[in-house]
Amino acid sequence: MTADAVQRQRIAVLPGDGIGVDVTVEAIKVLEAAAARWQLPLDLVVLNWNADSYLETGETLPEGALEEFQSDYSAILIGAYGDPRVPDMKHAADILLGIRFGLDLYINFRPIRLYDARLCPLAGKSKQDIDFVVFRENTEGAYVGIGGQFKRGTMDEVAIQESIYTRKGTERIVRAAFEYADREGRRRVCMADKSNVMRHGHELWQRVFWSVAEEYPDIEASHLFVDALTMQMIRKPEIFEVIVTDNLFGDIITDLGAALQGGLGIAASANLHPGRTSMFEPVHGSAPKYAGSNRANPMAAVLSASLMLHDLGHHEAGHSLEAAVERAIGTGATTADLGGKLTTTEVGDTLAECVADATTAHARR
Ligand code: IPM
Ligand code: MN
């Protein structure tokens, strides 16, 4: 390599199914605008592994794909998975959960940020009131798929679904939440569990949480049972800065969080394992009903791409994507879910233009 050769960053782009395809086209458009403006060394490689290819070949995640992601790619950007022709969600589970578990992406990082007070379903809440992040454990809990069925289809049938919690798995997500708070100047970390009922698994969470909290004396640690937490997310969302919780509760409360910020159309996520190839995806699903209708909101995909740029070290570019979204929302340049009149393509064009415009300020709020 010559002295001034730039290390290229190869990105695997998996549009997936339904509106995943529509929103990914726009995310690519906006990423290309950012890459051109900041000369980012990105190589986007589109991999069309989806319901169509699964139905045609029977293959979901090709053999060796995970190893290849780890060795040859810097990040993975996903659209959405799910198709009514695959009712058991086999390909979605193999690809989405396969990447989360296979690459051991133990942090599901989901920011909840209100970009415009008009989008909040709660009365009297400002942008400053809703600005927190959820650290959802991403490799254990109810998602491990351990269990079985007995006497299936009879009146005596039994179903067992286990949740797994390990010290290592609990400790690393709790530590990630505190590290983030420390690094980003957040003052509070709240852990949500159901240790009053789940006296084995979540008692482990209790012990681990309070012991890790001792290492961060400057950060205020607190605990809420998850049912109480959901109530407080609605009554006083301003008390939250960082929430850490298990896989299933994290799944549920981040949909609630998405509603606080204006809906799934703008909820982004990052599946991380520091130092490894991470995966970025909107929180929303594939909404097959709206596929190809040019109505889906591409902002969640663009905000996920923004998280990806930060992870790749391109902070200015990452901020510019988020600033473009905030600006578009402020001027009403949105799809119908956010009250606007624009199509998916038009929102993508607006965001790409804003990112490309060197006169636009991209300050972080
Ligand atoms: C999410 C989704 C997934 C999950 C589904 C599609 C398996 O709801 O990313 O929040 O439950 O994690
Ligand atoms: Mn979910």
Coordinates of C-alpha atoms and ligand atoms in Angstrom, one line a residue:
M1 CA 0.0 0.0 0.0
T2 CA 1.3 3.5 -0.8
A3 CA 1.6 6.0 1.9
D4 CA -1.5 7.9 0.9
A5 CA -3.6 4.9 0.0
V6 CA -6.9 4.9 1.9
Q7 CA -8.1 1.8 3.5
R8 CA -11.5 1.0 1.8
Q9 CA -14.5 0.1 3.9
R10 CA -16.7 -2.5 2.4
I11 CA -20.4 -2.4 3.5
A12 CA -22.7 -5.3 3.0
V13 CA -26.2 -3.9 2.1
L14 CA -29.1 -6.3 2.6
P15 CA -32.3 -4.6 1.5
G16 CA -34.4 -7.7 2.5
D17 CA -38.1 -7.8 1.8
G18 CA -41.1 -5.4 1.3
I19 CA -40.4 -1.8 2.1
G20 CA -36.9 -2.8 3.2
V21 CA -36.1 -2.5 -0.5
D22 CA -37.7 0.9 -0.9
V23 CA -36.1 2.5 2.1
T24 CA -32.6 1.0 1.4
V25 CA -32.6 2.6 -2.1
E26 CA -32.9 5.9 -0.3
A27 CA -30.3 5.1 2.4
I28 CA -27.8 4.3 -0.4
K29 CA -28.6 7.5 -2.2
V30 CA -28.0 9.5 1.0
L31 CA -24.8 7.5 1.9
E32 CA -23.5 8.2 -1.6
A33 CA -24.1 11.9 -1.2
A34 CA -22.2 11.8 2.1
A35 CA -19.4 9.7 0.6
A36 CA -19.0 12.2 -2.2
R37 CA -18.9 15.2 0.1
W38 CA -16.4 13.8 2.6
Q39 CA -14.6 11.4 0.2
L40 CA -15.5 8.5 2.4
P41 CA -13.8 5.3 1.4
L42 CA -17.0 3.3 1.2
D43 CA -17.7 0.4 -1.1
L44 CA -21.4 -0.6 -0.9
V45 CA -22.1 -4.2 -1.9
V46 CA -25.8 -5.1 -2.3
L47 CA -26.7 -8.6 -1.4
N48 CA -30.2 -9.6 -2.4
W49 CA -30.8 -12.4 0.2
N50 CA -34.6 -12.2 0.7
A51 CA -37.9 -14.1 0.6
D52 CA -37.6 -14.4 -3.2
S53 CA -34.2 -16.0 -3.1
Y54 CA -35.1 -18.2 -0.2
L55 CA -38.3 -19.5 -2.0
E56 CA -36.2 -20.1 -5.2
T57 CA -33.2 -21.8 -3.7
G58 CA -34.1 -22.8 -0.2
E59 CA -31.0 -20.9 1.0
T60 CA -31.2 -18.2 3.7
L61 CA -27.8 -17.0 5.0
P62 CA -25.3 -18.6 2.6
E63 CA -22.6 -20.8 4.0
G64 CA -19.6 -18.9 5.1
A65 CA -21.4 -15.6 5.0
L66 CA -20.8 -14.8 8.7
E67 CA -17.0 -15.5 8.4
E68 CA -16.9 -13.3 5.3
F69 CA -18.7 -10.4 7.0
Q70 CA -16.2 -10.6 9.8
S71 CA -13.1 -10.8 7.6
D72 CA -14.1 -8.7 4.5
Y73 CA -16.7 -6.2 5.6
S74 CA -16.6 -3.2 7.9
A75 CA -20.4 -3.0 8.5
I76 CA -23.7 -4.5 7.4
L77 CA -26.8 -2.4 6.6
I78 CA -30.2 -4.1 6.6
G79 CA -33.5 -2.9 5.2
A80 CA -36.2 -5.1 6.7
Y81 CA -37.2 -8.8 6.7
G82 CA -40.5 -10.6 6.5
D83 CA -42.8 -11.9 3.8
P84 CA -46.3 -13.4 4.0
R85 CA -45.2 -16.2 1.7
V86 CA -42.8 -17.4 4.5
P87 CA -45.2 -17.6 7.4
D88 CA -42.7 -19.1 9.8
M89 CA -40.3 -16.3 9.1
K90 CA -37.5 -18.8 8.5
H91 CA -35.4 -16.7 6.3
A92 CA -35.9 -13.6 8.4
A93 CA -34.9 -15.4 11.6
D94 CA -31.9 -17.1 9.9
I95 CA -30.6 -13.8 8.5
L96 CA -31.5 -11.2 11.1
L97 CA -31.1 -13.3 14.3
G98 CA -28.4 -15.3 12.5
I99 CA -26.3 -12.1 12.1
R100 CA -27.0 -10.9 15.7
F101 CA -26.2 -14.2 17.3
G102 CA -23.6 -15.5 14.8
L103 CA -21.5 -12.3 15.0
D104 CA -22.2 -12.0 18.7
L105 CA -23.5 -8.5 18.4
Y106 CA -24.5 -8.2 22.0
I107 CA -25.5 -4.5 22.1
N108 CA -28.7 -3.5 20.4
F109 CA -28.4 0.2 20.6
R110 CA -31.6 2.1 20.0
P111 CA -31.7 5.9 20.4
I112 CA -35.0 7.5 21.2
R113 CA -34.9 11.1 20.2
L114 CA -37.7 13.5 19.4
Y115 CA -36.7 15.6 16.3
D116 CA -39.8 17.8 16.4
A117 CA -42.2 18.4 19.3
R118 CA -45.2 18.1 16.8
L119 CA -44.4 14.4 16.3
C120 CA -44.8 13.4 20.0
P121 CA -48.1 11.9 21.0
L122 CA -47.7 13.2 24.5
A123 CA -49.0 16.7 25.3
G124 CA -46.5 19.4 26.3
K125 CA -43.3 17.5 25.6
S126 CA -40.3 19.3 24.0
K127 CA -37.4 17.9 22.0
Q128 CA -35.3 18.1 25.2
D129 CA -37.7 15.9 27.1
I130 CA -37.3 12.9 24.9
D131 CA -33.7 12.1 24.3
F132 CA -32.5 8.8 25.6
V133 CA -30.9 5.6 24.4
V134 CA -31.8 2.0 25.1
F135 CA -29.1 -0.7 25.5
R136 CA -31.0 -3.9 24.7
E137 CA -29.1 -7.2 25.4
N138 CA -29.0 -8.9 22.0
T139 CA -27.7 -12.4 22.3
E140 CA -29.5 -14.1 25.2
G141 CA -32.8 -14.0 27.1
A142 CA -36.0 -15.3 25.5
Y143 CA -34.4 -15.1 22.0
V144 CA -32.2 -18.2 22.4
G145 CA -34.9 -20.5 21.1
I146 CA -34.5 -23.1 23.8
G147 CA -37.5 -25.2 24.7
G148 CA -39.9 -27.7 23.2
Q149 CA -43.4 -28.9 22.8
F150 CA -45.0 -32.0 24.3
K151 CA -48.2 -33.7 23.3
R152 CA -48.6 -31.0 20.6
G153 CA -52.1 -30.6 19.2
T154 CA -53.8 -32.4 22.1
M155 CA -55.7 -31.1 25.1
D156 CA -52.7 -32.0 27.3
E157 CA -50.1 -30.1 25.3
V158 CA -47.2 -28.4 27.1
A159 CA -44.9 -25.7 25.7
I160 CA -41.6 -24.8 27.3
Q161 CA -39.7 -21.6 26.3
E162 CA -36.6 -20.9 28.2
S163 CA -34.8 -17.6 28.8
I164 CA -31.1 -17.8 29.3
Y165 CA -29.0 -15.2 31.3
T166 CA -25.3 -15.6 31.8
R167 CA -23.0 -13.5 34.0
K168 CA -20.8 -12.7 31.0
G169 CA -23.8 -11.7 28.8
T170 CA -25.4 -9.6 31.5
E171 CA -22.2 -7.9 32.6
R172 CA -21.0 -6.9 29.1
I173 CA -24.3 -5.1 28.2
V174 CA -24.5 -3.4 31.6
R175 CA -20.9 -2.3 31.2
A176 CA -21.6 -1.1 27.7
A177 CA -24.4 1.1 29.0
F178 CA -22.2 2.7 31.7
E179 CA -19.3 3.1 29.3
Y180 CA -21.5 4.9 26.9
A181 CA -22.9 7.2 29.6
D182 CA -19.4 8.0 30.8
R183 CA -18.2 8.7 27.3
E184 CA -21.2 10.7 26.1
G185 CA -21.6 12.8 29.2
R186 CA -24.9 11.2 30.2
R187 CA -25.5 11.2 34.0
R188 CA -28.0 8.5 34.5
V189 CA -28.3 4.8 33.8
C190 CA -31.6 3.0 34.6
M191 CA -31.8 -0.8 34.5
A192 CA -35.2 -2.4 33.9
D193 CA -36.0 -6.0 34.8
K194 CA -38.7 -8.1 36.4
S195 CA -36.6 -9.4 39.3
N196 CA -39.7 -9.4 41.6
V197 CA -41.0 -12.4 39.6
M198 CA -38.0 -13.7 37.6
R199 CA -36.1 -14.5 40.7
H200 CA -33.4 -16.4 39.1
G201 CA -32.5 -14.7 35.9
H202 CA -33.2 -11.2 36.9
E203 CA -31.7 -11.6 40.3
L204 CA -28.5 -12.1 38.4
W205 CA -29.2 -8.9 36.5
Q206 CA -29.6 -7.1 39.9
R207 CA -26.3 -8.3 41.3
V208 CA -24.4 -7.6 38.1
F209 CA -26.0 -4.2 37.6
W210 CA -25.2 -2.9 41.1
S211 CA -21.7 -4.3 41.1
V212 CA -20.8 -2.7 37.8
A213 CA -22.5 0.6 38.9
E214 CA -20.0 0.9 41.7
E215 CA -17.2 1.3 39.1
Y216 CA -19.0 4.4 37.9
P217 CA -19.5 6.6 41.0
D218 CA -20.2 9.7 38.9
I219 CA -23.1 8.1 37.1
E220 CA -26.4 7.9 38.9
A221 CA -27.6 4.2 38.7
S222 CA -31.3 3.4 39.2
H223 CA -33.7 0.5 38.8
L224 CA -37.3 0.2 37.7
F225 CA -39.4 -2.9 37.2
V226 CA -40.2 -3.0 33.5
D227 CA -43.9 -2.5 34.0
A228 CA -43.2 0.7 36.0
L229 CA -40.7 1.8 33.4
T230 CA -43.3 1.7 30.6
M231 CA -45.5 3.9 32.7
Q232 CA -42.7 6.4 33.4
M233 CA -41.7 6.4 29.7
I234 CA -45.1 8.0 29.1
R235 CA -45.5 10.1 32.2
K236 CA -42.0 11.4 32.6
P237 CA -39.8 10.5 29.6
E238 CA -37.4 13.3 30.6
I239 CA -36.1 11.3 33.5
F240 CA -34.4 8.8 31.2
E241 CA -30.9 9.2 29.7
V242 CA -29.7 5.6 29.3
I243 CA -31.8 2.5 29.8
V244 CA -30.3 -1.0 29.9
T245 CA -32.5 -4.1 29.8
D246 CA -32.8 -7.7 28.6
N247 CA -33.6 -8.8 25.0
L248 CA -37.4 -9.2 25.2
F249 CA -38.1 -6.2 27.3
G250 CA -35.8 -4.2 25.1
D251 CA -37.8 -5.3 22.1
I252 CA -41.0 -4.1 23.7
I253 CA -39.9 -0.8 25.2
T254 CA -38.1 0.3 22.0
D255 CA -41.4 0.1 20.1
L256 CA -42.9 2.3 22.8
G257 CA -39.9 4.6 22.5
A258 CA -40.4 4.8 18.8
A259 CA -44.0 5.9 19.4
L260 CA -42.7 8.7 21.6
Q261 CA -40.4 10.0 18.8
G262 CA -43.0 9.9 16.1
G263 CA -43.3 6.3 15.1
L264 CA -41.4 3.4 13.6
G265 CA -40.7 5.5 10.5
I266 CA -37.8 7.2 12.3
A267 CA -36.6 4.6 14.8
A268 CA -33.0 3.4 14.1
S269 CA -30.8 0.8 15.6
A270 CA -27.3 -0.5 15.7
N271 CA -26.3 -4.1 16.6
L272 CA -22.8 -3.8 18.0
H273 CA -19.8 -5.7 19.2
P274 CA -17.0 -3.2 19.6
G275 CA -14.1 -4.1 17.4
R276 CA -16.2 -6.4 15.2
T277 CA -18.3 -6.0 12.0
S278 CA -21.6 -4.5 13.3
M279 CA -25.0 -4.4 11.8
F280 CA -27.4 -1.5 11.4
E281 CA -31.1 -1.7 10.7
P282 CA -34.3 0.3 11.1
V283 CA -36.5 -0.9 14.0
H284 CA -39.5 -1.2 11.6
G285 CA -40.5 -4.4 9.7
S286 CA -41.0 -5.0 6.0
A287 CA -44.7 -3.8 5.9
P288 CA -45.5 -6.0 2.8
K289 CA -48.7 -4.1 2.3
Y290 CA -46.8 -0.9 1.4
A291 CA -44.0 -2.6 -0.6
G292 CA -43.2 -0.7 -3.8
S293 CA -45.9 1.9 -3.2
N294 CA -43.4 4.7 -2.6
R295 CA -45.0 5.6 0.7
A296 CA -42.6 4.1 3.3
N297 CA -40.6 6.6 5.4
P298 CA -36.9 6.1 4.6
M299 CA -35.8 8.1 7.6
A300 CA -35.3 5.2 9.9
A301 CA -33.0 3.6 7.3
V302 CA -31.1 6.8 6.9
L303 CA -30.7 7.3 10.6
S304 CA -29.5 3.7 10.9
A305 CA -26.9 4.5 8.2
S306 CA -26.0 7.6 10.3
L307 CA -25.3 5.2 13.3
M308 CA -23.2 3.1 10.9
L309 CA -21.1 6.1 9.7
H310 CA -20.4 7.0 13.4
D311 CA -19.3 3.4 14.0
L312 CA -17.0 3.6 11.0
G313 CA -15.4 6.7 12.4
H314 CA -17.0 9.2 10.0
H315 CA -18.6 11.4 12.7
E316 CA -19.1 14.5 10.6
A317 CA -20.9 12.6 7.9
G318 CA -22.9 10.7 10.5
H319 CA -24.1 14.0 12.1
S320 CA -25.0 15.3 8.6
L321 CA -27.4 12.5 8.0
E322 CA -29.2 13.0 11.3
A323 CA -29.2 16.8 10.8
A324 CA -30.7 16.3 7.4
V325 CA -33.5 14.2 8.9
E326 CA -34.2 16.8 11.6
R327 CA -34.3 19.6 9.1
A328 CA -36.6 17.7 6.7
I329 CA -39.0 17.0 9.6
G330 CA -38.8 20.7 10.7
T331 CA -39.8 21.9 7.2
G332 CA -42.5 19.2 6.7
A333 CA -40.6 17.4 4.0
T334 CA -41.9 14.0 5.1
T335 CA -43.9 11.0 4.1
A336 CA -47.6 10.7 5.3
D337 CA -46.8 8.8 8.5
L338 CA -45.2 12.1 9.8
G339 CA -47.9 14.3 8.3
G340 CA -46.2 15.2 5.0
K341 CA -47.1 14.7 1.4
L342 CA -43.8 13.4 0.0
T343 CA -43.0 10.0 -1.5
T344 CA -40.2 7.7 -0.3
T345 CA -38.1 8.8 -3.3
E346 CA -38.8 12.5 -2.7
V347 CA -37.8 12.3 1.0
G348 CA -34.6 10.5 -0.1
D349 CA -33.8 13.2 -2.6
T350 CA -34.4 15.9 0.0
L351 CA -32.1 14.3 2.5
A352 CA -29.4 13.6 -0.1
E353 CA -29.5 17.2 -1.3
C354 CA -29.2 18.5 2.3
V355 CA -26.2 16.2 3.0
A356 CA -24.5 17.2 -0.2
D357 CA -25.0 20.9 0.6
A358 CA -21.7 22.2 2.1
T359 CA -23.4 25.4 3.3
T360 CA -25.7 23.4 5.6
A361 CA -24.6 23.4 9.3
H362 CA -24.5 19.9 10.7
A363 CA -24.1 20.8 14.3
R364 CA -25.2 18.3 16.9
R365 CA -27.7 19.5 19.3
Ligands
IPM1 C1 -36.8 -5.9 16.2 C2 -37.8 -6.9 15.7 C3 -37.2 -8.3 15.8 C4 -36.9 -8.6 17.2 C5 -38.0 -9.4 15.1 C6 -38.3 -9.1 13.6 C7 -37.3 -10.8 15.2 O1 -39.0 -6.9 16.3 O2 -35.7 -5.8 15.7 O3 -37.2 -5.2 17.2 O4 -37.9 -9.1 17.9 O5 -35.8 -8.4 17.7
MN2 MN -39.1 -5.2 17.8

